[in-house]
Short mmCIF file of C-alpha atoms and ligand atoms in Angstrom, two decimals:
data_model
loop_
_atom_site.label_atom_id
_atom_site.label_comp_id
_atom_site.label_asym_id
_atom_site.label_seq_id
_atom_site.Cartn_x
_atom_site.Cartn_y
_atom_site.Cartn_z
CA MET A 1 21.62 -47.76 -2.27
CA LYS A 2 22.21 -49.85 -5.43
CA ARG A 3 22.91 -53.36 -5.06
CA ILE A 4 25.51 -54.87 -7.73
CA LEU A 5 26.16 -59.02 -8.27
CA VAL A 6 29.95 -59.67 -9.29
CA ILE A 7 30.63 -62.98 -10.85
CA HIS A 8 33.78 -63.94 -12.28
CA GLY A 9 33.64 -67.43 -14.03
CA PRO A 10 36.27 -70.32 -15.00
CA ASN A 11 39.61 -70.61 -13.89
CA LEU A 12 39.63 -66.78 -13.37
CA ASN A 13 40.87 -67.17 -9.82
CA LEU A 14 43.78 -68.98 -11.04
CA LEU A 15 44.23 -64.49 -12.39
CA GLY A 16 48.42 -63.54 -11.52
CA LYS A 17 49.44 -67.60 -12.29
CA ARG A 18 47.64 -68.00 -15.12
CA GLU A 19 48.85 -67.03 -18.58
CA VAL A 20 50.31 -64.12 -17.33
CA ASP A 21 51.16 -62.74 -20.89
CA ILE A 22 47.88 -62.18 -21.37
CA TYR A 23 46.28 -61.21 -18.42
CA GLY A 24 48.98 -60.29 -16.52
CA LYS A 25 49.93 -60.28 -13.15
CA VAL A 26 47.04 -58.93 -11.54
CA THR A 27 44.76 -61.01 -8.68
CA ILE A 28 41.11 -61.30 -8.37
CA ASP A 29 42.08 -60.06 -4.82
CA GLU A 30 43.45 -56.66 -5.95
CA ILE A 31 40.44 -56.87 -9.34
CA ASN A 32 38.00 -57.53 -5.93
CA ARG A 33 39.55 -55.01 -4.18
CA ASP A 34 39.72 -51.85 -6.15
CA LEU A 35 35.93 -52.91 -7.22
CA LYS A 36 34.70 -52.15 -3.90
CA LYS A 37 36.42 -48.85 -3.40
CA MET A 38 34.74 -47.75 -6.45
CA ALA A 39 31.65 -49.31 -5.15
CA LYS A 40 31.81 -47.81 -2.17
CA ALA A 41 33.21 -44.34 -3.44
CA LYS A 42 29.70 -44.45 -5.69
CA ARG A 43 27.76 -45.75 -2.80
CA ALA A 44 26.76 -49.20 -4.63
CA ALA A 45 27.19 -52.46 -2.49
CA LEU A 46 28.75 -55.61 -3.75
CA THR A 47 28.36 -59.14 -3.80
CA ILE A 48 31.35 -60.80 -5.64
CA ILE A 49 31.34 -64.66 -6.44
CA GLN A 50 33.60 -67.24 -8.46
CA SER A 51 33.02 -70.02 -9.71
CA ASP A 52 33.94 -73.00 -11.80
CA HIS A 53 30.07 -74.43 -12.40
CA GLU A 54 28.46 -72.70 -14.93
CA GLY A 55 25.42 -74.41 -13.20
CA GLU A 56 26.07 -72.61 -10.21
CA ILE A 57 26.42 -69.11 -12.28
CA VAL A 58 23.33 -70.12 -13.27
CA GLY A 59 21.95 -70.36 -10.35
CA ALA A 60 23.73 -67.25 -8.69
CA ILE A 61 21.48 -65.74 -11.76
CA GLY A 62 18.59 -66.77 -11.90
CA LYS A 63 18.15 -65.77 -7.54
CA ALA A 64 19.26 -62.11 -8.60
CA LYS A 65 16.35 -60.62 -9.39
CA GLY A 66 14.88 -58.33 -6.40
CA ARG A 67 18.10 -58.89 -4.39
CA TYR A 68 20.09 -57.14 -6.92
CA ASP A 69 19.57 -53.79 -9.65
CA ALA A 70 23.01 -55.28 -11.79
CA ILE A 71 25.06 -58.38 -12.46
CA LEU A 72 29.29 -57.71 -13.67
CA ILE A 73 30.31 -61.08 -15.07
CA ASN A 74 33.14 -62.07 -16.09
CA PRO A 75 31.98 -65.29 -17.40
CA ALA A 76 35.60 -66.10 -18.98
CA ALA A 77 34.99 -69.43 -20.90
CA TYR A 78 31.94 -70.29 -20.72
CA THR A 79 31.32 -66.85 -22.47
CA HIS A 80 31.84 -68.64 -25.55
CA THR A 81 29.75 -71.96 -25.00
CA SER A 82 26.73 -71.35 -22.42
CA VAL A 83 23.70 -71.30 -23.82
CA ALA A 84 22.62 -72.38 -20.02
CA ILE A 85 24.27 -68.86 -19.19
CA ARG A 86 22.45 -66.46 -21.97
CA ASP A 87 19.82 -67.86 -21.12
CA ALA A 88 19.20 -66.95 -17.37
CA ILE A 89 20.60 -63.70 -18.34
CA SER A 90 17.57 -63.31 -21.12
CA ALA A 91 15.28 -64.30 -18.43
CA ALA A 92 16.92 -62.78 -15.13
CA GLY A 93 15.21 -59.15 -15.89
CA ILE A 94 17.74 -57.00 -14.51
CA PRO A 95 21.04 -55.31 -16.98
CA VAL A 96 23.85 -57.38 -17.33
CA VAL A 97 27.41 -56.06 -18.15
CA GLU A 98 29.61 -58.67 -19.49
CA VAL A 99 33.22 -57.36 -18.76
CA HIS A 100 36.85 -59.37 -20.17
CA LEU A 101 40.51 -58.78 -18.85
CA SER A 102 41.91 -59.88 -22.76
CA ASN A 103 40.53 -58.58 -26.24
CA ILE A 104 38.64 -61.54 -27.19
CA TYR A 105 37.73 -59.97 -31.13
CA ALA A 106 42.03 -59.91 -31.35
CA ARG A 107 42.53 -63.81 -29.84
CA GLU A 108 41.65 -67.54 -31.69
CA ASP A 109 38.64 -67.61 -33.84
CA PHE A 110 36.69 -69.42 -31.07
CA ARG A 111 36.82 -66.09 -28.78
CA ARG A 112 35.70 -64.04 -31.01
CA THR A 113 31.95 -64.87 -30.44
CA SER A 114 29.95 -64.08 -27.43
CA LEU A 115 26.77 -66.32 -26.70
CA ILE A 116 25.93 -63.56 -23.86
CA ALA A 117 26.85 -59.92 -25.77
CA PRO A 118 23.83 -60.19 -27.75
CA VAL A 119 21.94 -60.48 -23.89
CA ALA A 120 23.97 -58.60 -22.11
CA LYS A 121 23.77 -54.49 -22.38
CA GLY A 122 27.34 -54.03 -23.31
CA GLN A 123 30.56 -55.83 -23.49
CA VAL A 124 33.74 -54.03 -22.36
CA SER A 125 36.45 -56.14 -23.24
CA GLY A 126 41.11 -55.37 -23.32
CA PHE A 127 41.82 -53.67 -20.75
CA GLY A 128 43.47 -55.87 -18.29
CA LYS A 129 41.10 -55.32 -14.52
CA ALA A 130 40.35 -51.37 -16.35
CA SER A 131 37.77 -53.85 -17.92
CA TYR A 132 36.11 -54.58 -14.57
CA LEU A 133 35.99 -50.91 -13.40
CA LEU A 134 34.96 -49.55 -16.22
CA GLY A 135 32.10 -52.32 -16.23
CA LEU A 136 31.16 -51.55 -13.11
CA GLU A 137 30.75 -48.17 -13.67
CA ALA A 138 28.64 -48.58 -16.82
CA ALA A 139 26.62 -51.04 -14.36
CA ILE A 140 26.47 -48.44 -11.86
CA THR A 141 25.64 -45.56 -14.43
CA LEU A 142 22.56 -47.59 -15.81
CA ILE A 143 20.34 -48.05 -13.15
CA LYS A 144 21.02 -44.60 -11.68
CA LYS A 145 19.80 -43.39 -14.78
C1 LIG B 1 38.16 -64.14 -20.49
C2 LIG B 1 38.61 -64.41 -21.91
C3 LIG B 1 37.94 -65.97 -22.36
O1 LIG B 1 38.10 -66.21 -23.63
C4 LIG B 1 38.89 -67.00 -21.37
O2 LIG B 1 38.25 -68.23 -21.48
C5 LIG B 1 38.67 -66.24 -20.07
C6 LIG B 1 39.00 -65.30 -19.87
C7 LIG B 1 38.71 -62.66 -20.36
O3 LIG B 1 38.48 -62.25 -19.16
O4 LIG B 1 39.89 -62.14 -21.04
O5 LIG B 1 38.93 -67.44 -19.03
O6 LIG B 1 36.92 -63.76 -20.12
#
């Protein structure tokens, strides 16, 4: 069975209450429930974490090799700032899929740059909860090849 680590970055625990005009009413629990449902159907095992702390995310990525076959990550605000998370992904040696609920290219200028995208296998941005599900499908497709 393939193993995938799902990482939700800072403030994503607030989904459903936070800027609902941008992120919608979906909660992190609903996203996780649907991810688990899809993983079960595709016979993949998920471990899901949420962290507001850059160092914790770097640590989780650093320990992923050998434990997981791929990482699905919404780095949230760290997308635009974190050289540390980018370097951790570069060093990880397993495929990483980047996802965003909102279309980061249709928002403020500072969100249009992802430091993560160049070291990710690919990115899904702009489809709300479906970004995660499409990202999971992409990750499973990649590692089953
Ligand atoms: C986000 C987009 C980021 O710019 C923002 O900081 C987030 C969420 C998204 O999923 O659309 O926290 O990653």
